[in-house]
């Protein structure tokens, strides 16, 4: 699976959009981009995933560049409860749940 | 519906002992995977079971083992505990290959 690079930490004002970048320059054509987050002392929570098209669900939007070498997770209206570590994972969507988690980005939503 | 349930939530063991952790997946989920989370190494994949068969395995020593029962409940066992095995052990279940649902974890302390 391709390696990902994320900033170690970011701040965001409550109510504003949080834009979390992820670099995956060695991604292969059949690899998906997944985002999970982990709120302190809880298990990781699935947010969204995509292959090449932009995706949106009730939690967030995922914007993948045309060359697929990077992506951005957007939380449209960040709340204090969105403070967490956000993990960007790239993997082939074959069978199996062997996700490789990197250090992620620690997002702090500030009042 | 009920989420992933891990028991016990907290555990203290002595070096050299063995420990068994339990995970009950979401009803209908046949895939159960296990992860270890430590401050130094982050989230690391241990193994995954699907329909009572191990189908993926991470890079952990043989002291770490697991099994899955016919009702999809899973256990992991760590023998000859070492201080470095102190960690949060997370279990995740899934219906297919995409979204994994994590439990709250079992925090193991080895003294």
PDB file of N, CA and C in Angstrom, chain A:
ATOM      1  N   UNK A   1       0.837  -1.192   0.000  1.00  0.00           N
ATOM      2  CA  UNK A   1       0.000   0.000   0.000  1.00  0.00           C
ATOM      3  C   UNK A   1       0.880   1.252   0.000  1.00  0.00           C
ATOM      4  N   UNK A   2       0.388   2.293  -0.686  1.00  0.00           N
ATOM      5  CA  UNK A   2       1.170   3.522  -0.806  1.00  0.00           C
ATOM      6  C   UNK A   2       1.294   4.215   0.543  1.00  0.00           C
ATOM      7  N   UNK A   3       2.410   4.975   0.690  1.00  0.00           N
ATOM      8  CA  UNK A   3       2.649   5.715   1.925  1.00  0.00           C
ATOM      9  C   UNK A   3       1.917   7.040   1.859  1.00  0.00           C
ATOM     10  N   UNK A   4       1.467   7.525   3.007  1.00  0.00           N
ATOM     11  CA  UNK A   4       0.798   8.824   3.076  1.00  0.00           C
ATOM     12  C   UNK A   4       1.580   9.754   3.981  1.00  0.00           C
ATOM     13  N   UNK A   5       1.461  11.055   3.709  1.00  0.00           N
ATOM     14  CA  UNK A   5       2.087  12.084   4.524  1.00  0.00           C
ATOM     15  C   UNK A   5       1.028  13.092   4.921  1.00  0.00           C
ATOM     16  N   UNK A   6       0.943  13.350   6.232  1.00  0.00           N
ATOM     17  CA  UNK A   6      -0.020  14.308   6.760  1.00  0.00           C
ATOM     18  C   UNK A   6       0.699  15.267   7.707  1.00  0.00           C
ATOM     19  N   UNK A   7       0.217  16.514   7.811  1.00  0.00           N
ATOM     20  CA  UNK A   7       0.807  17.412   8.817  1.00  0.00           C
ATOM     21  C   UNK A   7       0.510  16.854  10.204  1.00  0.00           C
ATOM     22  N   UNK A   8       1.430  16.991  11.138  1.00  0.00           N
ATOM     23  CA  UNK A   8       1.206  16.414  12.463  1.00  0.00           C
ATOM     24  C   UNK A   8       0.076  17.071  13.242  1.00  0.00           C
ATOM     25  N   UNK A   9      -0.167  18.344  13.015  1.00  0.00           N
ATOM     26  CA  UNK A   9      -1.225  19.008  13.767  1.00  0.00           C
ATOM     27  C   UNK A   9      -1.786  20.187  12.978  1.00  0.00           C
ATOM     28  N   UNK A  10      -3.033  20.526  13.307  1.00  0.00           N
ATOM     29  CA  UNK A  10      -3.716  21.672  12.706  1.00  0.00           C
ATOM     30  C   UNK A  10      -4.703  22.220  13.704  1.00  0.00           C
ATOM     31  N   UNK A  11      -4.972  23.517  13.592  1.00  0.00           N
ATOM     32  CA  UNK A  11      -6.019  24.150  14.379  1.00  0.00           C
ATOM     33  C   UNK A  11      -7.109  24.645  13.447  1.00  0.00           C
ATOM     34  N   UNK A  12      -8.319  24.716  13.976  1.00  0.00           N
ATOM     35  CA  UNK A  12      -9.437  25.225  13.199  1.00  0.00           C
ATOM     36  C   UNK A  12     -10.394  25.912  14.166  1.00  0.00           C
ATOM     37  N   UNK A  13     -10.953  27.040  13.748  1.00  0.00           N
ATOM     38  CA  UNK A  13     -11.923  27.731  14.580  1.00  0.00           C
ATOM     39  C   UNK A  13     -13.279  27.049  14.477  1.00  0.00           C
ATOM     40  N   UNK A  14     -13.954  26.966  15.598  1.00  0.00           N
ATOM     41  CA  UNK A  14     -15.277  26.350  15.624  1.00  0.00           C
ATOM     42  C   UNK A  14     -16.204  27.043  14.641  1.00  0.00           C
ATOM     43  N   UNK A  15     -16.955  26.243  13.887  1.00  0.00           N
ATOM     44  CA  UNK A  15     -17.883  26.790  12.909  1.00  0.00           C
ATOM     45  C   UNK A  15     -17.285  26.995  11.524  1.00  0.00           C
ATOM     46  N   UNK A  16     -15.960  26.973  11.448  1.00  0.00           N
ATOM     47  CA  UNK A  16     -15.314  27.139  10.150  1.00  0.00           C
ATOM     48  C   UNK A  16     -15.063  25.759   9.542  1.00  0.00           C
ATOM     49  N   UNK A  17     -14.730  25.765   8.257  1.00  0.00           N
ATOM     50  CA  UNK A  17     -14.392  24.511   7.594  1.00  0.00           C
ATOM     51  C   UNK A  17     -12.984  24.076   7.977  1.00  0.00           C
ATOM     52  N   UNK A  18     -12.843  22.797   8.239  1.00  0.00           N
ATOM     53  CA  UNK A  18     -11.519  22.232   8.501  1.00  0.00           C
ATOM     54  C   UNK A  18     -11.079  21.475   7.252  1.00  0.00           C
ATOM     55  N   UNK A  19      -9.922  21.835   6.731  1.00  0.00           N
ATOM     56  CA  UNK A  19      -9.400  21.203   5.525  1.00  0.00           C
ATOM     57  C   UNK A  19      -8.127  20.446   5.870  1.00  0.00           C
ATOM     58  N   UNK A  20      -8.196  19.132   5.861  1.00  0.00           N
ATOM     59  CA  UNK A  20      -7.057  18.310   6.253  1.00  0.00           C
ATOM     60  C   UNK A  20      -6.425  17.691   5.012  1.00  0.00           C
ATOM     61  N   UNK A  21      -5.156  18.039   4.740  1.00  0.00           N
ATOM     62  CA  UNK A  21      -4.502  17.525   3.539  1.00  0.00           C
ATOM     63  C   UNK A  21      -3.814  16.176   3.773  1.00  0.00           C
ATOM     64  N   UNK A  22      -3.653  15.461   2.682  1.00  0.00           N
ATOM     65  CA  UNK A  22      -2.931  14.191   2.719  1.00  0.00           C
ATOM     66  C   UNK A  22      -2.201  14.028   1.388  1.00  0.00           C
ATOM     67  N   UNK A  23      -0.924  13.707   1.489  1.00  0.00           N
ATOM     68  CA  UNK A  23      -0.138  13.473   0.287  1.00  0.00           C
ATOM     69  C   UNK A  23       0.079  11.985   0.106  1.00  0.00           C
ATOM     70  N   UNK A  24      -0.213  11.492  -1.077  1.00  0.00           N
ATOM     71  CA  UNK A  24      -0.007  10.067  -1.392  1.00  0.00           C
ATOM     72  C   UNK A  24       0.510   9.971  -2.817  1.00  0.00           C
ATOM     73  N   UNK A  25       1.699  10.494  -3.028  1.00  0.00           N
ATOM     74  CA  UNK A  25       2.243  10.650  -4.376  1.00  0.00           C
ATOM     75  C   UNK A  25       2.556   9.326  -5.070  1.00  0.00           C
ATOM     76  N   UNK A  26       2.684   8.241  -4.313  1.00  0.00           N
ATOM     77  CA  UNK A  26       3.002   6.940  -4.940  1.00  0.00           C
ATOM     78  C   UNK A  26       1.773   6.056  -5.094  1.00  0.00           C
ATOM     79  N   UNK A  27       0.608   6.643  -5.001  1.00  0.00           N
ATOM     80  CA  UNK A  27      -0.633   5.853  -5.070  1.00  0.00           C
ATOM     81  C   UNK A  27      -0.756   5.149  -6.418  1.00  0.00           C
ATOM     82  N   UNK A  28      -1.264   3.930  -6.373  1.00  0.00           N
ATOM     83  CA  UNK A  28      -1.478   3.165  -7.598  1.00  0.00           C
ATOM     84  C   UNK A  28      -2.921   3.335  -8.064  1.00  0.00           C
ATOM     85  N   UNK A  29      -3.157   2.935  -9.300  1.00  0.00           N
ATOM     86  CA  UNK A  29      -4.464   3.147  -9.893  1.00  0.00           C
ATOM     87  C   UNK A  29      -5.602   2.428  -9.199  1.00  0.00           C
ATOM     88  N   UNK A  30      -5.282   1.332  -8.518  1.00  0.00           N
ATOM     89  CA  UNK A  30      -6.338   0.560  -7.870  1.00  0.00           C
ATOM     90  C   UNK A  30      -6.381   0.771  -6.361  1.00  0.00           C
ATOM     91  N   UNK A  31      -5.736   1.798  -5.880  1.00  0.00           N
ATOM     92  CA  UNK A  31      -5.725   2.071  -4.443  1.00  0.00           C
ATOM     93  C   UNK A  31      -6.726   3.162  -4.077  1.00  0.00           C
ATOM     94  N   UNK A  32      -7.427   2.911  -3.002  1.00  0.00           N
ATOM     95  CA  UNK A  32      -8.427   3.831  -2.498  1.00  0.00           C
ATOM     96  C   UNK A  32      -7.820   4.703  -1.403  1.00  0.00           C
ATOM     97  N   UNK A  33      -8.437   5.865  -1.191  1.00  0.00           N
ATOM     98  CA  UNK A  33      -8.073   6.739  -0.087  1.00  0.00           C
ATOM     99  C   UNK A  33      -9.166   6.651   0.974  1.00  0.00           C
ATOM    100  N   UNK A  34      -8.765   6.292   2.184  1.00  0.00           N
ATOM    101  CA  UNK A  34      -9.688   6.193   3.317  1.00  0.00           C
ATOM    102  C   UNK A  34      -9.331   7.251   4.357  1.00  0.00           C
ATOM    103  N   UNK A  35     -10.353   7.714   5.052  1.00  0.00           N
ATOM    104  CA  UNK A  35     -10.128   8.588   6.197  1.00  0.00           C
ATOM    105  C   UNK A  35     -10.855   8.012   7.409  1.00  0.00           C
ATOM    106  N   UNK A  36     -10.104   7.937   8.499  1.00  0.00           N
ATOM    107  CA  UNK A  36     -10.658   7.572   9.797  1.00  0.00           C
ATOM    108  C   UNK A  36     -10.258   8.666  10.787  1.00  0.00           C
ATOM    109  N   UNK A  37     -10.955   8.740  11.884  1.00  0.00           N
ATOM    110  CA  UNK A  37     -10.537   9.634  12.957  1.00  0.00           C
ATOM    111  C   UNK A  37     -10.651   8.915  14.292  1.00  0.00           C
ATOM    112  N   UNK A  38      -9.873   9.386  15.243  1.00  0.00           N
ATOM    113  CA  UNK A  38      -9.882   8.794  16.569  1.00  0.00           C
ATOM    114  C   UNK A  38      -9.969   9.916  17.591  1.00  0.00           C
ATOM    115  N   UNK A  39     -11.094   9.923  18.270  1.00  0.00           N
ATOM    116  CA  UNK A  39     -11.289  10.863  19.361  1.00  0.00           C
ATOM    117  C   UNK A  39     -10.663  10.246  20.597  1.00  0.00           C
ATOM    118  N   UNK A  40     -10.096  11.085  21.440  1.00  0.00           N
ATOM    119  CA  UNK A  40      -9.309  10.611  22.572  1.00  0.00           C
ATOM    120  C   UNK A  40      -9.973   9.460  23.323  1.00  0.00           C
ATOM    121  N   UNK A  41      -9.186   8.379  23.488  1.00  0.00           N
ATOM    122  CA  UNK A  41      -9.607   7.219  24.277  1.00  0.00           C
ATOM    123  C   UNK A  41     -10.737   6.411  23.655  1.00  0.00           C
ATOM    124  N   UNK A  42     -11.029   6.661  22.395  1.00  0.00           N
ATOM    125  CA  UNK A  42     -12.040   5.852  21.709  1.00  0.00           C
ATOM    126  C   UNK A  42     -11.408   5.101  20.544  1.00  0.00           C
ATOM    127  N   UNK A  43     -12.122   4.133  20.005  1.00  0.00           N
ATOM    128  CA  UNK A  43     -11.644   3.445  18.820  1.00  0.00           C
ATOM    129  C   UNK A  43     -11.797   4.335  17.595  1.00  0.00           C
ATOM    130  N   UNK A  44     -11.008   4.093  16.542  1.00  0.00           N
ATOM    131  CA  UNK A  44     -11.132   4.889  15.317  1.00  0.00           C
ATOM    132  C   UNK A  44     -12.533   4.796  14.721  1.00  0.00           C
ATOM    133  N   UNK A  45     -12.908   5.855  14.042  1.00  0.00           N
ATOM    134  CA  UNK A  45     -14.231   5.950  13.426  1.00  0.00           C
ATOM    135  C   UNK A  45     -14.064   6.206  11.936  1.00  0.00           C
ATOM    136  N   UNK A  46     -14.722   5.405  11.118  1.00  0.00           N
ATOM    137  CA  UNK A  46     -14.678   5.596   9.671  1.00  0.00           C
ATOM    138  C   UNK A  46     -15.345   6.924   9.310  1.00  0.00           C
ATOM    139  N   UNK A  47     -14.717   7.660   8.372  1.00  0.00           N
ATOM    140  CA  UNK A  47     -15.322   8.908   7.917  1.00  0.00           C
ATOM    141  C   UNK A  47     -15.796   8.781   6.472  1.00  0.00           C
ATOM    142  N   UNK A  48     -14.890   8.443   5.575  1.00  0.00           N
ATOM    143  CA  UNK A  48     -15.208   8.460   4.159  1.00  0.00           C
ATOM    144  C   UNK A  48     -14.109   7.758   3.389  1.00  0.00           C
ATOM    145  N   UNK A  49     -14.389   7.330   2.168  1.00  0.00           N
ATOM    146  CA  UNK A  49     -13.327   6.823   1.322  1.00  0.00           C
ATOM    147  C   UNK A  49     -13.687   7.067  -0.143  1.00  0.00           C
ATOM    148  N   UNK A  50     -12.677   7.040  -1.019  1.00  0.00           N
ATOM    149  CA  UNK A  50     -12.916   7.269  -2.441  1.00  0.00           C
ATOM    150  C   UNK A  50     -11.783   6.749  -3.288  1.00  0.00           C
ATOM    151  N   UNK A  51     -12.045   6.618  -4.580  1.00  0.00           N
ATOM    152  CA  UNK A  51     -11.042   6.136  -5.527  1.00  0.00           C
ATOM    153  C   UNK A  51     -10.480   7.294  -6.347  1.00  0.00           C
ATOM    154  N   UNK A  52     -11.326   7.967  -7.100  1.00  0.00           N
ATOM    155  CA  UNK A  52     -10.829   9.103  -7.873  1.00  0.00           C
ATOM    156  C   UNK A  52     -11.820  10.262  -7.951  1.00  0.00           C
ATOM    157  N   UNK A  53     -13.094   9.938  -7.745  1.00  0.00           N
ATOM    158  CA  UNK A  53     -14.082  11.013  -7.750  1.00  0.00           C
ATOM    159  C   UNK A  53     -14.220  11.604  -6.353  1.00  0.00           C
ATOM    160  N   UNK A  54     -14.638  12.855  -6.300  1.00  0.00           N
ATOM    161  CA  UNK A  54     -14.911  13.474  -5.008  1.00  0.00           C
ATOM    162  C   UNK A  54     -16.104  12.779  -4.370  1.00  0.00           C
ATOM    163  N   UNK A  55     -16.073  12.645  -3.068  1.00  0.00           N
ATOM    164  CA  UNK A  55     -17.127  11.972  -2.335  1.00  0.00           C
ATOM    165  C   UNK A  55     -17.620  12.874  -1.215  1.00  0.00           C
ATOM    166  N   UNK A  56     -18.899  12.732  -0.903  1.00  0.00           N
ATOM    167  CA  UNK A  56     -19.489  13.495   0.200  1.00  0.00           C
ATOM    168  C   UNK A  56     -20.457  12.595   0.951  1.00  0.00           C
ATOM    169  N   UNK A  57     -20.426  12.693   2.264  1.00  0.00           N
ATOM    170  CA  UNK A  57     -21.447  12.039   3.083  1.00  0.00           C
ATOM    171  C   UNK A  57     -21.850  12.996   4.191  1.00  0.00           C
ATOM    172  N   UNK A  58     -22.584  12.500   5.151  1.00  0.00           N
ATOM    173  CA  UNK A  58     -23.126  13.382   6.187  1.00  0.00           C
ATOM    174  C   UNK A  58     -22.042  13.928   7.108  1.00  0.00           C
ATOM    175  N   UNK A  59     -20.881  13.324   7.094  1.00  0.00           N
ATOM    176  CA  UNK A  59     -19.813  13.773   7.977  1.00  0.00           C
ATOM    177  C   UNK A  59     -18.843  14.727   7.298  1.00  0.00           C
ATOM    178  N   UNK A  60     -18.494  14.428   6.045  1.00  0.00           N
ATOM    179  CA  UNK A  60     -17.384  15.158   5.430  1.00  0.00           C
ATOM    180  C   UNK A  60     -17.430  15.036   3.913  1.00  0.00           C
ATOM    181  N   UNK A  61     -16.509  15.777   3.292  1.00  0.00           N
ATOM    182  CA  UNK A  61     -16.278  15.657   1.852  1.00  0.00           C
ATOM    183  C   UNK A  61     -14.825  15.271   1.625  1.00  0.00           C
ATOM    184  N   UNK A  62     -14.609  14.482   0.590  1.00  0.00           N
ATOM    185  CA  UNK A  62     -13.265  14.056   0.222  1.00  0.00           C
ATOM    186  C   UNK A  62     -12.992  14.566  -1.190  1.00  0.00           C
ATOM    187  N   UNK A  63     -11.956  15.383  -1.301  1.00  0.00           N
ATOM    188  CA  UNK A  63     -11.561  15.924  -2.598  1.00  0.00           C
ATOM    189  C   UNK A  63     -10.236  15.278  -2.996  1.00  0.00           C
ATOM    190  N   UNK A  64     -10.228  14.572  -4.112  1.00  0.00           N
ATOM    191  CA  UNK A  64      -9.017  13.902  -4.596  1.00  0.00           C
ATOM    192  C   UNK A  64      -8.565  14.627  -5.862  1.00  0.00           C
ATOM    193  N   UNK A  65      -7.290  15.003  -5.915  1.00  0.00           N
ATOM    194  CA  UNK A  65      -6.787  15.708  -7.086  1.00  0.00           C
ATOM    195  C   UNK A  65      -6.857  14.811  -8.321  1.00  0.00           C
ATOM    196  N   UNK A  66      -6.820  15.440  -9.470  1.00  0.00           N
ATOM    197  CA  UNK A  66      -6.989  14.690 -10.716  1.00  0.00           C
ATOM    198  C   UNK A  66      -5.879  13.654 -10.903  1.00  0.00           C
ATOM    199  N   UNK A  67      -4.653  13.989 -10.493  1.00  0.00           N
ATOM    200  CA  UNK A  67      -3.558  13.026 -10.612  1.00  0.00           C
ATOM    201  C   UNK A  67      -3.520  12.036  -9.439  1.00  0.00           C
ATOM    202  N   UNK A  68      -4.450  12.207  -8.498  1.00  0.00           N
ATOM    203  CA  UNK A  68      -4.619  11.331  -7.332  1.00  0.00           C
ATOM    204  C   UNK A  68      -3.420  11.311  -6.396  1.00  0.00           C
ATOM    205  N   UNK A  69      -2.508  12.244  -6.528  1.00  0.00           N
ATOM    206  CA  UNK A  69      -1.333  12.248  -5.668  1.00  0.00           C
ATOM    207  C   UNK A  69      -1.595  12.909  -4.318  1.00  0.00           C
ATOM    208  N   UNK A  70      -2.725  13.550  -4.166  1.00  0.00           N
ATOM    209  CA  UNK A  70      -3.064  14.137  -2.874  1.00  0.00           C
ATOM    210  C   UNK A  70      -4.574  14.234  -2.730  1.00  0.00           C
ATOM    211  N   UNK A  71      -5.009  14.434  -1.501  1.00  0.00           N
ATOM    212  CA  UNK A  71      -6.438  14.569  -1.236  1.00  0.00           C
ATOM    213  C   UNK A  71      -6.632  15.490  -0.047  1.00  0.00           C
ATOM    214  N   UNK A  72      -7.868  15.964   0.109  1.00  0.00           N
ATOM    215  CA  UNK A  72      -8.215  16.831   1.225  1.00  0.00           C
ATOM    216  C   UNK A  72      -9.527  16.362   1.820  1.00  0.00           C
ATOM    217  N   UNK A  73      -9.529  16.205   3.116  1.00  0.00           N
ATOM    218  CA  UNK A  73     -10.758  15.915   3.845  1.00  0.00           C
ATOM    219  C   UNK A  73     -11.317  17.231   4.338  1.00  0.00           C
ATOM    220  N   UNK A  74     -12.590  17.477   4.076  1.00  0.00           N
ATOM    221  CA  UNK A  74     -13.207  18.730   4.488  1.00  0.00           C
ATOM    222  C   UNK A  74     -14.332  18.450   5.467  1.00  0.00           C
ATOM    223  N   UNK A  75     -14.206  19.035   6.651  1.00  0.00           N
ATOM    224  CA  UNK A  75     -15.303  19.044   7.615  1.00  0.00           C
ATOM    225  C   UNK A  75     -15.945  20.419   7.477  1.00  0.00           C
ATOM    226  N   UNK A  76     -17.144  20.507   6.940  1.00  0.00           N
ATOM    227  CA  UNK A  76     -17.674  21.812   6.521  1.00  0.00           C
ATOM    228  C   UNK A  76     -17.880  22.815   7.652  1.00  0.00           C
ATOM    229  N   UNK A  77     -18.332  22.367   8.793  1.00  0.00           N
ATOM    230  CA  UNK A  77     -18.580  23.268   9.922  1.00  0.00           C
ATOM    231  C   UNK A  77     -18.053  22.580  11.186  1.00  0.00           C
ATOM    232  N   UNK A  78     -16.781  22.769  11.451  1.00  0.00           N
ATOM    233  CA  UNK A  78     -16.143  22.042  12.546  1.00  0.00           C
ATOM    234  C   UNK A  78     -16.735  22.429  13.902  1.00  0.00           C
ATOM    235  N   UNK A  79     -16.921  21.425  14.743  1.00  0.00           N
ATOM    236  CA  UNK A  79     -17.372  21.653  16.106  1.00  0.00           C
ATOM    237  C   UNK A  79     -16.293  21.146  17.064  1.00  0.00           C
ATOM    238  N   UNK A  80     -16.457  21.479  18.338  1.00  0.00           N
ATOM    239  CA  UNK A  80     -15.474  21.050  19.331  1.00  0.00           C
ATOM    240  C   UNK A  80     -15.358  19.533  19.356  1.00  0.00           C
ATOM    241  N   UNK A  81     -16.459  18.852  19.042  1.00  0.00           N
ATOM    242  CA  UNK A  81     -16.454  17.386  19.061  1.00  0.00           C
ATOM    243  C   UNK A  81     -15.669  16.776  17.903  1.00  0.00           C
ATOM    244  N   UNK A  82     -15.263  17.612  16.952  1.00  0.00           N
ATOM    245  CA  UNK A  82     -14.433  17.118  15.845  1.00  0.00           C
ATOM    246  C   UNK A  82     -12.954  17.103  16.205  1.00  0.00           C
ATOM    247  N   UNK A  83     -12.607  17.568  17.391  1.00  0.00           N
ATOM    248  CA  UNK A  83     -11.210  17.497  17.833  1.00  0.00           C
ATOM    249  C   UNK A  83     -10.822  16.026  17.951  1.00  0.00           C
ATOM    250  N   UNK A  84      -9.788  15.630  17.181  1.00  0.00           N
ATOM    251  CA  UNK A  84      -9.423  14.217  17.096  1.00  0.00           C
ATOM    252  C   UNK A  84      -8.142  14.089  16.275  1.00  0.00           C
ATOM    253  N   UNK A  85      -7.638  12.881  16.199  1.00  0.00           N
ATOM    254  CA  UNK A  85      -6.553  12.558  15.274  1.00  0.00           C
ATOM    255  C   UNK A  85      -7.184  11.982  14.012  1.00  0.00           C
ATOM    256  N   UNK A  86      -6.829  12.542  12.879  1.00  0.00           N
ATOM    257  CA  UNK A  86      -7.394  12.128  11.600  1.00  0.00           C
ATOM    258  C   UNK A  86      -6.338  11.359  10.802  1.00  0.00           C
ATOM    259  N   UNK A  87      -6.727  10.171  10.367  1.00  0.00           N
ATOM    260  CA  UNK A  87      -5.814   9.292   9.648  1.00  0.00           C
ATOM    261  C   UNK A  87      -6.222   9.177   8.183  1.00  0.00           C
ATOM    262  N   UNK A  88      -5.264   9.381   7.308  1.00  0.00           N
ATOM    263  CA  UNK A  88      -5.447   9.167   5.877  1.00  0.00           C
ATOM    264  C   UNK A  88      -4.748   7.849   5.534  1.00  0.00           C
ATOM    265  N   UNK A  89      -5.464   6.936   4.921  1.00  0.00           N
ATOM    266  CA  UNK A  89      -4.916   5.613   4.618  1.00  0.00           C
ATOM    267  C   UNK A  89      -5.154   5.323   3.149  1.00  0.00           C
ATOM    268  N   UNK A  90      -4.142   4.780   2.502  1.00  0.00           N
ATOM    269  CA  UNK A  90      -4.285   4.374   1.110  1.00  0.00           C
ATOM    270  C   UNK A  90      -4.142   2.860   1.051  1.00  0.00           C
ATOM    271  N   UNK A  91      -5.068   2.210   0.389  1.00  0.00           N
ATOM    272  CA  UNK A  91      -4.980   0.758   0.302  1.00  0.00           C
ATOM    273  C   UNK A  91      -5.762   0.234  -0.888  1.00  0.00           C
ATOM    274  N   UNK A  92      -5.380  -0.939  -1.310  1.00  0.00           N
ATOM    275  CA  UNK A  92      -6.121  -1.622  -2.356  1.00  0.00           C
ATOM    276  C   UNK A  92      -7.397  -2.157  -1.728  1.00  0.00           C
ATOM    277  N   UNK A  93      -8.506  -1.920  -2.351  1.00  0.00           N
ATOM    278  CA  UNK A  93      -9.780  -2.311  -1.746  1.00  0.00           C
ATOM    279  C   UNK A  93     -10.104  -3.764  -2.041  1.00  0.00           C
ATOM    280  N   UNK A  94      -9.152  -4.633  -1.706  1.00  0.00           N
ATOM    281  CA  UNK A  94      -9.440  -6.060  -1.812  1.00  0.00           C
ATOM    282  C   UNK A  94     -10.025  -6.519  -0.483  1.00  0.00           C
ATOM    283  N   UNK A  95     -10.151  -7.792  -0.317  1.00  0.00           N
ATOM    284  CA  UNK A  95     -10.744  -8.239   0.941  1.00  0.00           C
ATOM    285  C   UNK A  95      -9.753  -8.022   2.067  1.00  0.00           C
ATOM    286  N   UNK A  96     -10.255  -7.855   3.219  1.00  0.00           N
ATOM    287  CA  UNK A  96      -9.373  -7.695   4.367  1.00  0.00           C
ATOM    288  C   UNK A  96      -9.489  -6.349   5.033  1.00  0.00           C
ATOM    289  N   UNK A  97      -9.227  -6.338   6.333  1.00  0.00           N
ATOM    290  CA  UNK A  97      -9.302  -5.128   7.130  1.00  0.00           C
ATOM    291  C   UNK A  97      -7.941  -4.780   7.707  1.00  0.00           C
ATOM    292  N   UNK A  98      -6.871  -5.061   6.983  1.00  0.00           N
ATOM    293  CA  UNK A  98      -5.541  -4.789   7.494  1.00  0.00           C
ATOM    294  C   UNK A  98      -5.104  -3.379   7.131  1.00  0.00           C
ATOM    295  N   UNK A  99      -5.758  -2.395   7.747  1.00  0.00           N
ATOM    296  CA  UNK A  99      -5.411  -1.009   7.509  1.00  0.00           C
ATOM    297  C   UNK A  99      -4.062  -0.679   8.140  1.00  0.00           C
ATOM    298  N   UNK A 100      -3.281   0.135   7.430  1.00  0.00           N
ATOM    299  CA  UNK A 100      -1.996   0.621   7.933  1.00  0.00           C
ATOM    300  C   UNK A 100      -2.182   2.081   8.336  1.00  0.00           C
ATOM    301  N   UNK A 101      -2.197   2.333   9.635  1.00  0.00           N
ATOM    302  CA  UNK A 101      -2.404   3.681  10.151  1.00  0.00           C
ATOM    303  C   UNK A 101      -1.050   4.368  10.337  1.00  0.00           C
ATOM    304  N   UNK A 102      -0.936   5.595   9.836  1.00  0.00           N
ATOM    305  CA  UNK A 102       0.243   6.398  10.103  1.00  0.00           C
ATOM    306  C   UNK A 102       0.014   7.222  11.367  1.00  0.00           C
ATOM    307  N   UNK A 103       0.844   8.231  11.590  1.00  0.00           N
ATOM    308  CA  UNK A 103       0.682   9.060  12.793  1.00  0.00           C
ATOM    309  C   UNK A 103      -0.525   9.996  12.724  1.00  0.00           C
ATOM    310  N   UNK A 104      -1.040  10.292  11.514  1.00  0.00           N
ATOM    311  CA  UNK A 104      -2.225  11.125  11.395  1.00  0.00           C
ATOM    312  C   UNK A 104      -1.985  12.600  11.669  1.00  0.00           C
ATOM    313  N   UNK A 105      -3.083  13.366  11.605  1.00  0.00           N
ATOM    314  CA  UNK A 105      -3.073  14.801  11.916  1.00  0.00           C
ATOM    315  C   UNK A 105      -3.936  15.030  13.151  1.00  0.00           C
ATOM    316  N   UNK A 106      -3.360  15.671  14.128  1.00  0.00           N
ATOM    317  CA  UNK A 106      -4.138  16.018  15.326  1.00  0.00           C
ATOM    318  C   UNK A 106      -4.828  17.349  15.069  1.00  0.00           C
ATOM    319  N   UNK A 107      -6.151  17.306  14.888  1.00  0.00           N
ATOM    320  CA  UNK A 107      -6.948  18.513  14.652  1.00  0.00           C
ATOM    321  C   UNK A 107      -7.503  19.019  15.968  1.00  0.00           C
ATOM    322  N   UNK A 108      -7.234  20.268  16.248  1.00  0.00           N
ATOM    323  CA  UNK A 108      -7.805  20.910  17.433  1.00  0.00           C
ATOM    324  C   UNK A 108      -8.790  21.972  16.956  1.00  0.00           C
ATOM    325  N   UNK A 109     -10.043  21.814  17.331  1.00  0.00           N
ATOM    326  CA  UNK A 109     -11.055  22.811  17.008  1.00  0.00           C
ATOM    327  C   UNK A 109     -11.165  23.746  18.194  1.00  0.00           C
ATOM    328  N   UNK A 110     -10.936  25.011  17.941  1.00  0.00           N
ATOM    329  CA  UNK A 110     -10.850  25.997  19.010  1.00  0.00           C
ATOM    330  C   UNK A 110     -12.123  26.830  19.094  1.00  0.00           C
ATOM    331  N   UNK A 111     -12.593  27.127  20.327  1.00  0.00           N
ATOM    332  CA  UNK A 111     -13.831  27.916  20.476  1.00  0.00           C
ATOM    333  C   UNK A 111     -13.621  29.366  20.069  1.00  0.00           C
TER     334      UNK A 111
END
